[in-house]
Coordinates of C-alpha atoms in Angstrom, one line a residue:
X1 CA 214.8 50.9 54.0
X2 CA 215.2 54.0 52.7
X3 CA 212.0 54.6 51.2
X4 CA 210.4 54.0 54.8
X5 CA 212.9 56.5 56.5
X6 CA 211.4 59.0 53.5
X7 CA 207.9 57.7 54.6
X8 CA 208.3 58.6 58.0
X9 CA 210.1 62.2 57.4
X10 CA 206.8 62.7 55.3
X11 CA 204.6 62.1 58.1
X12 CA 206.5 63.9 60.8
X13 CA 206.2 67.1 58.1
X14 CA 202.4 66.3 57.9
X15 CA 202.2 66.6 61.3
X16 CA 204.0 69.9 61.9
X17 CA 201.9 71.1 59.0
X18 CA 198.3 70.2 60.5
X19 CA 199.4 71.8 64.2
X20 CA 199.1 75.0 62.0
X21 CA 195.5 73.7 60.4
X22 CA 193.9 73.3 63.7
X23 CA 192.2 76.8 63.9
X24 CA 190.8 75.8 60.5
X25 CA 186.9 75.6 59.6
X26 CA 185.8 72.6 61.2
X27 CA 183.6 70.6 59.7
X28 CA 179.6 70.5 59.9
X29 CA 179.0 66.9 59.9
X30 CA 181.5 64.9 61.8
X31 CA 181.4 62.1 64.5
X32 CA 182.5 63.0 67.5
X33 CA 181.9 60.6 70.4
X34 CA 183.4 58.9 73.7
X35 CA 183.5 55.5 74.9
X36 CA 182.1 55.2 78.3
X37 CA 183.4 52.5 80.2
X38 CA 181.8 50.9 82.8
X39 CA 183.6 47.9 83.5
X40 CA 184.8 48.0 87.1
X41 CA 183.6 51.9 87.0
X42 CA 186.4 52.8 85.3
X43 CA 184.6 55.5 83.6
X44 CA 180.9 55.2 85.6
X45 CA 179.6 54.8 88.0
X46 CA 182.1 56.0 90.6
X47 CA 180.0 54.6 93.8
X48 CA 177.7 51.0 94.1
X49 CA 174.8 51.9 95.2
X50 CA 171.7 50.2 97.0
X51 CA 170.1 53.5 98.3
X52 CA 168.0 56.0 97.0
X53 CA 170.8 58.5 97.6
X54 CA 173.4 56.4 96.4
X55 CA 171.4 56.1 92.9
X56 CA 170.9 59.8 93.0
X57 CA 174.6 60.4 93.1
X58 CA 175.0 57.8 90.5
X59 CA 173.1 59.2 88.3
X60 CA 174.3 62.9 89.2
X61 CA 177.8 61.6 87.8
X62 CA 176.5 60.4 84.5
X63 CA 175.4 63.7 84.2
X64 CA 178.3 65.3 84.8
X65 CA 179.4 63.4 81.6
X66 CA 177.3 64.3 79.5
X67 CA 176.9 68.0 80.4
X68 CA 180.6 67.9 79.3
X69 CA 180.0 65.6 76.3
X70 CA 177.5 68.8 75.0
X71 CA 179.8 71.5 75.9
X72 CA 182.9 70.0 74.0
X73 CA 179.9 70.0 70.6
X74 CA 180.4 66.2 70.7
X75 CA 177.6 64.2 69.2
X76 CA 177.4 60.5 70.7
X77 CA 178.3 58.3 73.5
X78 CA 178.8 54.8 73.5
X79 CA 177.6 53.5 76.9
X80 CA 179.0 49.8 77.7
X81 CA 175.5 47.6 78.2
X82 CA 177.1 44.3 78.2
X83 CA 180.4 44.0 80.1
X84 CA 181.8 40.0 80.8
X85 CA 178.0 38.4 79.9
X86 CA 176.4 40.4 82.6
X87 CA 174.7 43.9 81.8
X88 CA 173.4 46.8 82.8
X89 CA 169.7 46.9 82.0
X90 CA 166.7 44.9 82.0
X91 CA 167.4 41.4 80.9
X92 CA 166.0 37.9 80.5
X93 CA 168.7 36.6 79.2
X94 CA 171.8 37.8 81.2
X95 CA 171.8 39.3 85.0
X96 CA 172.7 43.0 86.2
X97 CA 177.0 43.7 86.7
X98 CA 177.1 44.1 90.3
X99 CA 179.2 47.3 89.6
X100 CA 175.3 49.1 90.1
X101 CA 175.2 47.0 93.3
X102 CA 177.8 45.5 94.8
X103 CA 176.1 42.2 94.1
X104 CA 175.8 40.2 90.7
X105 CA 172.4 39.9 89.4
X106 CA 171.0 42.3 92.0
X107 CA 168.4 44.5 90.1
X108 CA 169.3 48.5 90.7
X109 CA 166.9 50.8 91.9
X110 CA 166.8 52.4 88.1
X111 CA 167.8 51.1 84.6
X112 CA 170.8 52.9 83.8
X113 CA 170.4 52.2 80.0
X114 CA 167.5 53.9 80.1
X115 CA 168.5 56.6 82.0
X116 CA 171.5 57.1 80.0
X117 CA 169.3 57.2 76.9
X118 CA 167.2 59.9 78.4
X119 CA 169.9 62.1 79.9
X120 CA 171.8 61.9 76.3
X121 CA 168.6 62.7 74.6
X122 CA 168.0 65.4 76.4
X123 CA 171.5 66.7 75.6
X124 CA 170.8 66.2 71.5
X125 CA 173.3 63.3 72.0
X126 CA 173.0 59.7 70.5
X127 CA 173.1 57.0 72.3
X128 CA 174.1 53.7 71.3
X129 CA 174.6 50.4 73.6
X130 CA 178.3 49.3 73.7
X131 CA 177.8 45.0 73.3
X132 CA 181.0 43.5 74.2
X133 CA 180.3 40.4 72.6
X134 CA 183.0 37.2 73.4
X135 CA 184.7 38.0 76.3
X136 CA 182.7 36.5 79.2
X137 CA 185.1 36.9 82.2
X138 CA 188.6 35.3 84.0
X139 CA 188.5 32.0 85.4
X140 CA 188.6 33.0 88.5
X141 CA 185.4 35.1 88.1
X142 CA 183.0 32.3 86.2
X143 CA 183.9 30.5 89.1
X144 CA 182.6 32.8 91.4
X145 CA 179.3 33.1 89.9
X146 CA 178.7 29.2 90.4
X147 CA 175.7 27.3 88.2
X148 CA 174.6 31.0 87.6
X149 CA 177.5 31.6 85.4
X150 CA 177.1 31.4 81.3
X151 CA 180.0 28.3 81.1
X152 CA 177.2 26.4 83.7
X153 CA 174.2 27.8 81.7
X154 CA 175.1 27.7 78.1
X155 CA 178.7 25.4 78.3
X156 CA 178.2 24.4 74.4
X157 CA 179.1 27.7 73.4
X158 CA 181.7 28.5 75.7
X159 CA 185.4 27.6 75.9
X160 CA 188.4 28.2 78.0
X161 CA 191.7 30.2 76.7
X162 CA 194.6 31.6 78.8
X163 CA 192.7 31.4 82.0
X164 CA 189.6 33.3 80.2
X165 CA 186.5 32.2 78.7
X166 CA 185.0 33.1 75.9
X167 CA 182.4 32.4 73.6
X168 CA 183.0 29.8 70.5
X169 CA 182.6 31.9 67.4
X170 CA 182.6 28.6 65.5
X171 CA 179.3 27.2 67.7
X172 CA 176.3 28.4 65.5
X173 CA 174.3 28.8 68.8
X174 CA 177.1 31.6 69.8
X175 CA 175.5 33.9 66.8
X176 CA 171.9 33.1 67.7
X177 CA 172.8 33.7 71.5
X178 CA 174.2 37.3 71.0
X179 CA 171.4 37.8 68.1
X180 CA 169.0 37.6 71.4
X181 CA 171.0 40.2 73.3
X182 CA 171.3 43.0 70.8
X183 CA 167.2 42.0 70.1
X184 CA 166.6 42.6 73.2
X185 CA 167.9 45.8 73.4
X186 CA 166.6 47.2 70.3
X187 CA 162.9 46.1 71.4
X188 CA 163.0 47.4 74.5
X189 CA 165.4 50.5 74.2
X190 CA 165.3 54.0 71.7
X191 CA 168.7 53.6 71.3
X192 CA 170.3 54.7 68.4
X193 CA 172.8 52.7 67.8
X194 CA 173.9 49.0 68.7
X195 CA 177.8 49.0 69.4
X196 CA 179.8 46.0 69.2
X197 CA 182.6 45.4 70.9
X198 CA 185.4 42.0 70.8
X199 CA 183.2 40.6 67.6
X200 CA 186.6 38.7 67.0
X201 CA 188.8 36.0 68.1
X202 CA 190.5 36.4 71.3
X203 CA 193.9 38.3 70.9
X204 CA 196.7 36.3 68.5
X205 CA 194.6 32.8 69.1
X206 CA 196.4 30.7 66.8
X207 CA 196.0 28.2 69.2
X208 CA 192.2 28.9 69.8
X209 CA 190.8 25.5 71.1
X210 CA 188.4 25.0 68.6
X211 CA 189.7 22.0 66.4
X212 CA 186.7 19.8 66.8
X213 CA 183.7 22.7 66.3
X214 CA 186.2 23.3 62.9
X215 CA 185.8 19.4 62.2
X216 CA 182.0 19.3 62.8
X217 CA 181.3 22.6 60.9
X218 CA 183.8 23.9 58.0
X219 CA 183.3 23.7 54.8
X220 CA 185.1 21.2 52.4
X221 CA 188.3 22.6 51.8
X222 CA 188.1 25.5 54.3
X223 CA 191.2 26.4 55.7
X224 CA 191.3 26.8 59.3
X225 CA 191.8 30.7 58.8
X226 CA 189.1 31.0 56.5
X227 CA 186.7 29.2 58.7
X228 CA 187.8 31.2 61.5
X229 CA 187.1 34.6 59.3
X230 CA 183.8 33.2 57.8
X231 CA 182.6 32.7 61.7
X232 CA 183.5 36.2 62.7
X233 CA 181.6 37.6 59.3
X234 CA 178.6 35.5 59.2
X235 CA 178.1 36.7 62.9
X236 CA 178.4 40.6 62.1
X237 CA 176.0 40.1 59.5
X238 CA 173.3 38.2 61.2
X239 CA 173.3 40.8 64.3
X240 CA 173.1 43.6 61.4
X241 CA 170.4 42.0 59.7
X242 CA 168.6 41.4 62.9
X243 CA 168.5 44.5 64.3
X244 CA 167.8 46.3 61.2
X245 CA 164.3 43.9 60.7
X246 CA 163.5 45.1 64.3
X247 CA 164.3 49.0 63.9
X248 CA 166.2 49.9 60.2
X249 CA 167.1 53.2 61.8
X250 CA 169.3 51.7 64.8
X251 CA 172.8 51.7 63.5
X252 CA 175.0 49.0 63.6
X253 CA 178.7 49.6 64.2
X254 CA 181.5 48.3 66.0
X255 CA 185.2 48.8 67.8
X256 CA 187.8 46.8 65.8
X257 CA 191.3 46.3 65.7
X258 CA 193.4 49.5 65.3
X259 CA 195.3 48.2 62.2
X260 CA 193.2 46.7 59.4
X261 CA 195.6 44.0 57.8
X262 CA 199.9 44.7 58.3
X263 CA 200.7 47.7 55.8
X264 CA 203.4 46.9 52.6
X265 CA 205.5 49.6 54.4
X266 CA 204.6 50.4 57.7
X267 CA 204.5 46.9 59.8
X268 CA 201.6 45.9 62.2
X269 CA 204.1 43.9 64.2
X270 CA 201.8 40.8 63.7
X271 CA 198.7 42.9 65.3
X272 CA 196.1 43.5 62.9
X273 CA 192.6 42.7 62.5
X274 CA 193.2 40.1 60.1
X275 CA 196.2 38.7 61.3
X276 CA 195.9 38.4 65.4
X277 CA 192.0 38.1 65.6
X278 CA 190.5 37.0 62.0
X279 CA 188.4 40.3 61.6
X280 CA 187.9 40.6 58.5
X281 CA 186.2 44.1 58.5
X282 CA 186.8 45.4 54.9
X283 CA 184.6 42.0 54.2
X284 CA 181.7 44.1 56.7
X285 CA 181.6 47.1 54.5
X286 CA 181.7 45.6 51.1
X287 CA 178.8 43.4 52.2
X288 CA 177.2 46.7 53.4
X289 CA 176.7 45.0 57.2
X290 CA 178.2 48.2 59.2
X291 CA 176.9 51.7 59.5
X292 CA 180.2 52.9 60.7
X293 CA 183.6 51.1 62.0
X294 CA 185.4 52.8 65.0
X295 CA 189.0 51.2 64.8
X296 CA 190.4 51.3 68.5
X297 CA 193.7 53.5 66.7
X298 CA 196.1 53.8 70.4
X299 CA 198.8 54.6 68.1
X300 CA 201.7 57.1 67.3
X301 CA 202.9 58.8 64.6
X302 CA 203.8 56.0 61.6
X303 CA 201.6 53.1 63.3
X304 CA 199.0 55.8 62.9
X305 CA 198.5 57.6 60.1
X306 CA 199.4 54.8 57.9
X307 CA 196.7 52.5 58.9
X308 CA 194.4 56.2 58.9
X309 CA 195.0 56.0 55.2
X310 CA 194.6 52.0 54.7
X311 CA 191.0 52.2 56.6
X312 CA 189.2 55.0 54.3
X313 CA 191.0 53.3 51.5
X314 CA 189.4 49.9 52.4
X315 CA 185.8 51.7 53.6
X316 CA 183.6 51.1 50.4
X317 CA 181.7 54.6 51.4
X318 CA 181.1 54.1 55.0
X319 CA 181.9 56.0 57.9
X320 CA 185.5 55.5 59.4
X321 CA 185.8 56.6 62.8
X322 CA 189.5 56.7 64.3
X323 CA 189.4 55.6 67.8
X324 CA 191.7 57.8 69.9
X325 CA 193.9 56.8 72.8
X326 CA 193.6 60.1 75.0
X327 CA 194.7 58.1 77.8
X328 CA 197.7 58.1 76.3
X329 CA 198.4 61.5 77.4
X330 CA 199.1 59.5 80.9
X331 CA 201.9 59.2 82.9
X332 CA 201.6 55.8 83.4
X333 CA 200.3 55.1 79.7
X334 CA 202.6 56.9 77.5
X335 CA 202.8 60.4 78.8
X336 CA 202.3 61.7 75.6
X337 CA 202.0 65.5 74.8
X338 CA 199.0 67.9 73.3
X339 CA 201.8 67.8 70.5
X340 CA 201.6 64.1 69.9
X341 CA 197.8 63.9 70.4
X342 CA 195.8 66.8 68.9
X343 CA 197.7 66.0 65.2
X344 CA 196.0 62.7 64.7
X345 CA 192.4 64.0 64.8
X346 CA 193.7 66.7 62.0
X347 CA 195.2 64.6 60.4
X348 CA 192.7 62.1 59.9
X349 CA 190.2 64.5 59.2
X350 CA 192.2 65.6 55.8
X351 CA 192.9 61.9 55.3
X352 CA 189.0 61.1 55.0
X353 CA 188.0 60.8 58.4
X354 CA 184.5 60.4 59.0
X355 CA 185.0 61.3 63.4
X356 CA 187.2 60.3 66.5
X357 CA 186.1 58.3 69.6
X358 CA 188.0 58.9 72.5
X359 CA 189.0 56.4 75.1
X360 CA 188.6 57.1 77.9
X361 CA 186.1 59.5 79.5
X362 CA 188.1 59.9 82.3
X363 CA 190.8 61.6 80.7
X364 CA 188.4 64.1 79.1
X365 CA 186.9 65.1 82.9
X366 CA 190.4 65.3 84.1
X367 CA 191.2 68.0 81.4
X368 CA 194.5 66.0 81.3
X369 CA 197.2 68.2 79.9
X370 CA 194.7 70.6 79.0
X371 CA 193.1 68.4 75.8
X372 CA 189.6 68.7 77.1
X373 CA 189.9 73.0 76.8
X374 CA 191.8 72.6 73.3
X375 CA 189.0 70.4 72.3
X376 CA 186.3 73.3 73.0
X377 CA 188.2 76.5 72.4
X378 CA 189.7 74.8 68.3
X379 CA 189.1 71.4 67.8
X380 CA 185.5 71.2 68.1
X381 CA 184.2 74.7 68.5
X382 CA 181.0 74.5 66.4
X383 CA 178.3 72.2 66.6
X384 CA 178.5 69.4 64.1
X385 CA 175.8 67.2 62.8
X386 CA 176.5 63.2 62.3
X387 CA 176.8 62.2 58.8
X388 CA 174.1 61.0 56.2
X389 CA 173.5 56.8 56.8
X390 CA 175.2 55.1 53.5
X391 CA 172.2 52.6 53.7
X392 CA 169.3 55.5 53.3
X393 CA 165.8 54.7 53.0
X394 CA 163.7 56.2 50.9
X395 CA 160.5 57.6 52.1
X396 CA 161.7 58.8 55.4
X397 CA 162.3 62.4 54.0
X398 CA 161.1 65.6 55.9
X399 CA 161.0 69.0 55.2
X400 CA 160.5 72.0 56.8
X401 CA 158.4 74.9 55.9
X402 CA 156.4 77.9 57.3
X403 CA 159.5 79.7 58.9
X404 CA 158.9 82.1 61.4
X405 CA 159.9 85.0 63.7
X406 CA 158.4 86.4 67.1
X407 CA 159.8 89.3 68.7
X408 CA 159.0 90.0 72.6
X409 CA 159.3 92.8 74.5
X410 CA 162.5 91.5 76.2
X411 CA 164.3 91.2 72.4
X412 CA 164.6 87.8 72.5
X413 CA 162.9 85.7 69.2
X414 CA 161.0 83.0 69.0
X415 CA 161.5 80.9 66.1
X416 CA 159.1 78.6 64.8
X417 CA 157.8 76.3 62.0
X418 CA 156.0 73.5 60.5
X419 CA 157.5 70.0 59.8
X420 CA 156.3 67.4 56.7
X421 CA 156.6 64.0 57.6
X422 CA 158.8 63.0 61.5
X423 CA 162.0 64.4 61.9
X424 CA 164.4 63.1 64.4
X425 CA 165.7 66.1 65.1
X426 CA 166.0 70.3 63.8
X427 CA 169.1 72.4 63.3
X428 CA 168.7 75.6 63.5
X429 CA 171.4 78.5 61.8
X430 CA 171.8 82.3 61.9
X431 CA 173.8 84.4 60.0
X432 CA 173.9 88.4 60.0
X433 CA 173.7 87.8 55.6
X434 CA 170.9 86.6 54.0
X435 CA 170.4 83.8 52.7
X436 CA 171.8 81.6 55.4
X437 CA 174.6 79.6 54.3
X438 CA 173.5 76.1 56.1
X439 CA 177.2 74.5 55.2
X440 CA 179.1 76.3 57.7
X441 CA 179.3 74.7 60.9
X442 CA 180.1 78.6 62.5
X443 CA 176.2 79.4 61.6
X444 CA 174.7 76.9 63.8
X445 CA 173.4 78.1 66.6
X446 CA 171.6 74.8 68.1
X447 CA 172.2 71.2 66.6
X448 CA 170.4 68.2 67.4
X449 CA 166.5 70.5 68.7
X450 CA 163.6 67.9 69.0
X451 CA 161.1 70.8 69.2
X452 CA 159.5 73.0 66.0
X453 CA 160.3 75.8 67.8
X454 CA 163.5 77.8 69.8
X455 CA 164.3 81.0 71.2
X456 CA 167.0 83.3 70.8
X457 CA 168.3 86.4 72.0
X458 CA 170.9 87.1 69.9
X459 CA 170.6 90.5 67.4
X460 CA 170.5 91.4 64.1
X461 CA 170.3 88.0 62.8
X462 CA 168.6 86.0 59.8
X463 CA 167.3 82.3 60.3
X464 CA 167.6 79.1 58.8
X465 CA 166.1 75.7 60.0
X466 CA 166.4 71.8 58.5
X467 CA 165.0 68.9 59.6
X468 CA 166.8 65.5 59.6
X469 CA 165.2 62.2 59.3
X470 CA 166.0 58.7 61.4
X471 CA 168.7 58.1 58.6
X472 CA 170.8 61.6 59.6
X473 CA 169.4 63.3 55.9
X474 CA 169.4 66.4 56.0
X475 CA 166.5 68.5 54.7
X476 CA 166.7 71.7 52.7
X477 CA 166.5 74.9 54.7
X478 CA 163.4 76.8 55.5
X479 CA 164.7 80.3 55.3
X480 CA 163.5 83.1 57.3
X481 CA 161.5 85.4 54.5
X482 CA 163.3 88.1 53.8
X483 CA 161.1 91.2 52.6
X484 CA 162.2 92.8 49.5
X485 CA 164.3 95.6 49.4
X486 CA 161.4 98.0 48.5
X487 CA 159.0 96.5 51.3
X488 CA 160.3 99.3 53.3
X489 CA 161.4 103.0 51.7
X490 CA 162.3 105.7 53.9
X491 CA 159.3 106.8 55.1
X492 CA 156.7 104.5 52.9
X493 CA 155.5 100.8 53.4
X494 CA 155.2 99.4 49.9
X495 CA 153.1 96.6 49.6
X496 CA 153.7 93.6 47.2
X497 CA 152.0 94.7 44.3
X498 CA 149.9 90.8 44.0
X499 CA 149.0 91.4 47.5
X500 CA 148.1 95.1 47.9
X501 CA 144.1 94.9 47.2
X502 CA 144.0 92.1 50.1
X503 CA 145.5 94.7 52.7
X504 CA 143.8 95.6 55.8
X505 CA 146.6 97.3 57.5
X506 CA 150.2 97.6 58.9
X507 CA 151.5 97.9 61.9
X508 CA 155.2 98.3 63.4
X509 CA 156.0 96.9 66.7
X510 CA 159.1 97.5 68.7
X511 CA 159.7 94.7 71.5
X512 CA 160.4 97.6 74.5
X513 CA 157.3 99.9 73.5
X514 CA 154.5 98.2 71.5
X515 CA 153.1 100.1 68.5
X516 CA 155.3 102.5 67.2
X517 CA 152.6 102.8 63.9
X518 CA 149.9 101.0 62.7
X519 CA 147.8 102.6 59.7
X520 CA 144.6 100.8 58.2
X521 CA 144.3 100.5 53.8
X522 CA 146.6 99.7 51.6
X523 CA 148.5 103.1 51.6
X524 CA 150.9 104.0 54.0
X525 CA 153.2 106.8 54.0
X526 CA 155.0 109.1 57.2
X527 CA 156.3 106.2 58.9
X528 CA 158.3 107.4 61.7
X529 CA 162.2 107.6 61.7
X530 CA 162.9 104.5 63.7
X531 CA 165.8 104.0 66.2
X532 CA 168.3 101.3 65.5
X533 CA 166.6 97.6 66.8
X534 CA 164.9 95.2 66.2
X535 CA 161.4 95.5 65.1
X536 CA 158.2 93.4 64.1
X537 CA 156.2 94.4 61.2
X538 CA 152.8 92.8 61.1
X539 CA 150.4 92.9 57.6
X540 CA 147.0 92.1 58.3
X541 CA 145.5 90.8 55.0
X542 CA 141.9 89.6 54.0
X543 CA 143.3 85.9 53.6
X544 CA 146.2 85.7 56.5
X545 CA 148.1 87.6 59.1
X546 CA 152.3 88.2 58.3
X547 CA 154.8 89.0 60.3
X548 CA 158.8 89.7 59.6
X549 CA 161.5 90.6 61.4
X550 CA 162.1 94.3 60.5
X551 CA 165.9 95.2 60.8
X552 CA 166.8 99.2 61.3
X553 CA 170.4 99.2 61.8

């Protein structure tokens, strides 16, 4: 007892310690993501819609979102797809929610997947589809839906619990059933990701009626616990393998249980992964099935930080993201304060940390208690780049090159380059010193750019681009050529002596007035004083054409 009274002093001290760290560096690569609920609109869409306007304003919300998802430097959304075994996209195998229309099965007047995928695109944000995989809806709802619902469709798969149904994880047509959904998806979709969601038993199921699938399909000697365990793991792996034959770039992740397994010191009050819903997912990331877990942490203080420790402990290398309970910061959910909150993602960031997902969105639009402007003016103030896949393949490595600058008259720059092999997307940094350090966070000036060029108005500033592959490698930097400190004396151009007999002439070109000199040969002395600004000095040789950024401050 008293050890665990010293425990918990220790963390309330950690705490007060990392309210001081938060206008620390943050760092470059990080995941920073939301939920986005759709189940009965909680999140989105606010309005059912069967008119064109009413889609309009539909999708004008989602947008909303997301504009707010870029400004707060976030990097990926997890959009709920499949709710209670209906969806929202195009299906063969399950019908549309009716919160798009009002009416079950009732195809919209868009795809909102799709849309979502575009809009997030746009925005330099992933996208990944949010599978809720067991839960298929309340009693009272399957009956509802008549012959049309999955217990009338598909009843070999499906049982009853506490007034719910779900889907038998001990039926092996439940894993092939949900292998077709997230197949569907990943042939149909550019997603990025494949999110699942309740891959477990329902919650403290002890009592799960499953007793004759466990006598038709366990193993000799296979406990009942075991069996249960082995279900929930040969599923995971079987959707990861599956969607990784279709697309190896499309990551496979999933919400779990906030507390792995109950802690030697710090108890999980019987509600752990292992213990209430045989999810056994330090078994997922030795096996190498997960690109990432998000564990659903709606904690405080020491049923927190705790379990923040046991997870990266227990990761085997992946990605841990802690799943944060910003609802919390509710009235009605907990009424916690910035105080109690903002802590756990610093905290978890020294711990190991790979990101935080926040639930809910909602929260965030609200700016409840001011979290959403803390998040942008501290927490997440640079840009930051999602971490390098564990499970990298090789081949897929590109690498830019050919770096370069373009004043115009209006002083803004347009930088651009050349690309070996595909990226999947360009970051693009500026620093006033040369070289550009590409490991701070603070030099990025636009994360996530899909084209091989960008322009910038900023002054007096050197460039740096990388190019990331469909693994999240990143490339080395092309750097911005920086001419040697002789390339420009007082009132002489010196020429690089291995390039001088190809010179043709030189010119200097200010972005308000055009030429301020230009001078044919290789000699070029009398160059006028220049006023502070920007200029563009252009070589003209027998081979190529050059041009560089020319700096007078």
């Amino acid at each position: 007892m008293k050890n665990y009274f010293l425990r918990v002093l220790c963390l309330i001290l950690l705490t007060s310690v990392f309210l001081i760290k938060s206008n620390a560096q943050n760092p470059k690569n990080e995941i920073r993501a939301i939920w986005l609920t759709t189940n009965y609109g909680l999140d989105w869409p606010k309005n059912q819609a069967t008119s064109l306007e009413g889609c309009e304003k539909q999708k004008r919300d989602l947008c909303k979102i997301l504009d707010m998802v870029q400004e707060l430097n976030m990097n990926t959304v997890f959009f709920q797809a499949r709710l209670r075994s209906d969806v929202l996209y195009e299906s063969d195998i399950e019908p549309y929610s009716a919160i798009m229309t009002g009416t079950r099965g009732k195809k919209p007047l868009y795809d909102p997947l799709a849309f979502a995928i575009e809009e997030c695109h746009k925005r330099g944000l992933q996208c990944h589809a949010w599978v809720v995989c067991m839960n298929i809806g309340s009693d009272k709802a399957i009956k509802m839906q008549g012959n049309n619902s999955l217990p009338k469709r598909k009843p070999e798969i499906c049982t009853k619990y506490n007034g719910e149904w779900y889907l038998n994880p001990g039926e092996p047509e439940t894993c092939f059933y949900l292998i077709d959904i997230v197949s569907e998806i990943a042939k149909r979709y550019s997603v990025d990701g494949i999110h699942l969601d309740y891959i477990r038993y329902p919650d403290r199921a002890h009592d799960f009626p499953d007793s004759k699938t466990f006598k038709n399909y366990a193993k000799k000697g296979e406990s009942l616990k075991e069996w249960r365990i082995n279900n929930i793991n040969s599923i995971v792996y079987s959707i990861y393998d599956a969607v990784k034959k279709i697309n190896p770039e499309i990551m496979v992740s999933s919400a779990v249980l906030g507390k792995r397994d109950n802690h030697k010191y710090f108890s999980s009050m019987g509600w752990s992964g292992m213990e209430a819903a045989y999810q056994d997912v330090a078994a997922w990331l030795r096996a190498g099935k997960q690109d990432f877990v998000a564990p659903m942490m709606y904690y405080p203080d020491v049923s927190f930080f705790p379990f923040v420790k046991d997870w990266v402990r227990n990761s085997n290398g992946y990605p841990i993201v802690a799943g944060l309970g910003v609802y919390r910061l509710d009235k009605s959910s907990g009424n916690w304060s910035l105080r109690d909150f903002m802590p756990q993602i610093y905290v978890s960031r020294d711990m190991g940390i790979a990101g935080s997902s926040f639930y809910r969105t909602l929260q965030l639009e609200d700016n409840l208690k001011g979290v959403t402007a803390t998040l942008k003016g501290d927490t997440y103030n640079t840009p930051a780049l999602f971490p390098a896949l564990k499970n990298y393949k090789k081949g897929s490595d590109v690498l830019p090159y050919d770096l370069k600058i373009a004043v115009a008259e209006d002083g803004s720059k347009t930088i651009s380059w050349k690309c070996e092999g595909d990226a999947k997307y360009y970051t693009i940094y500026a620093s006033d010193s040369y070289p550009v350090d590409t490991n701070l966070a603070e030099n990025i000036i636009e994360a996530r750019h899909s084209e091989k060029s960008y322009k910038d108005y900023s002054t007096g500033l050197y460039y740096a681009v990388t190019a990331t592959n469909g693994y999240y490698h990143e490339s080395e930097a092309a750097q911005q050529y920086h001419p040697p400190l002789h390339f420009f004396e007082g009132e002489k151009i010196v020429i690089p002596a291995d390039r001088v007999n190809l010179c043709k002439s030189v010119s200097i070109l200010s972005p308000n007035s055009g030429y301020v000199y230009y001078g044919k040969g290789k000699e070029h002395n009398n160059i006028p004083n220049l006023e502070r600004g920007i200029y563009t000095l252009e070589i003209v040789y027998s081979d190529n054409v050059v041009t560089y950024p020319l700096i007078i401050n």
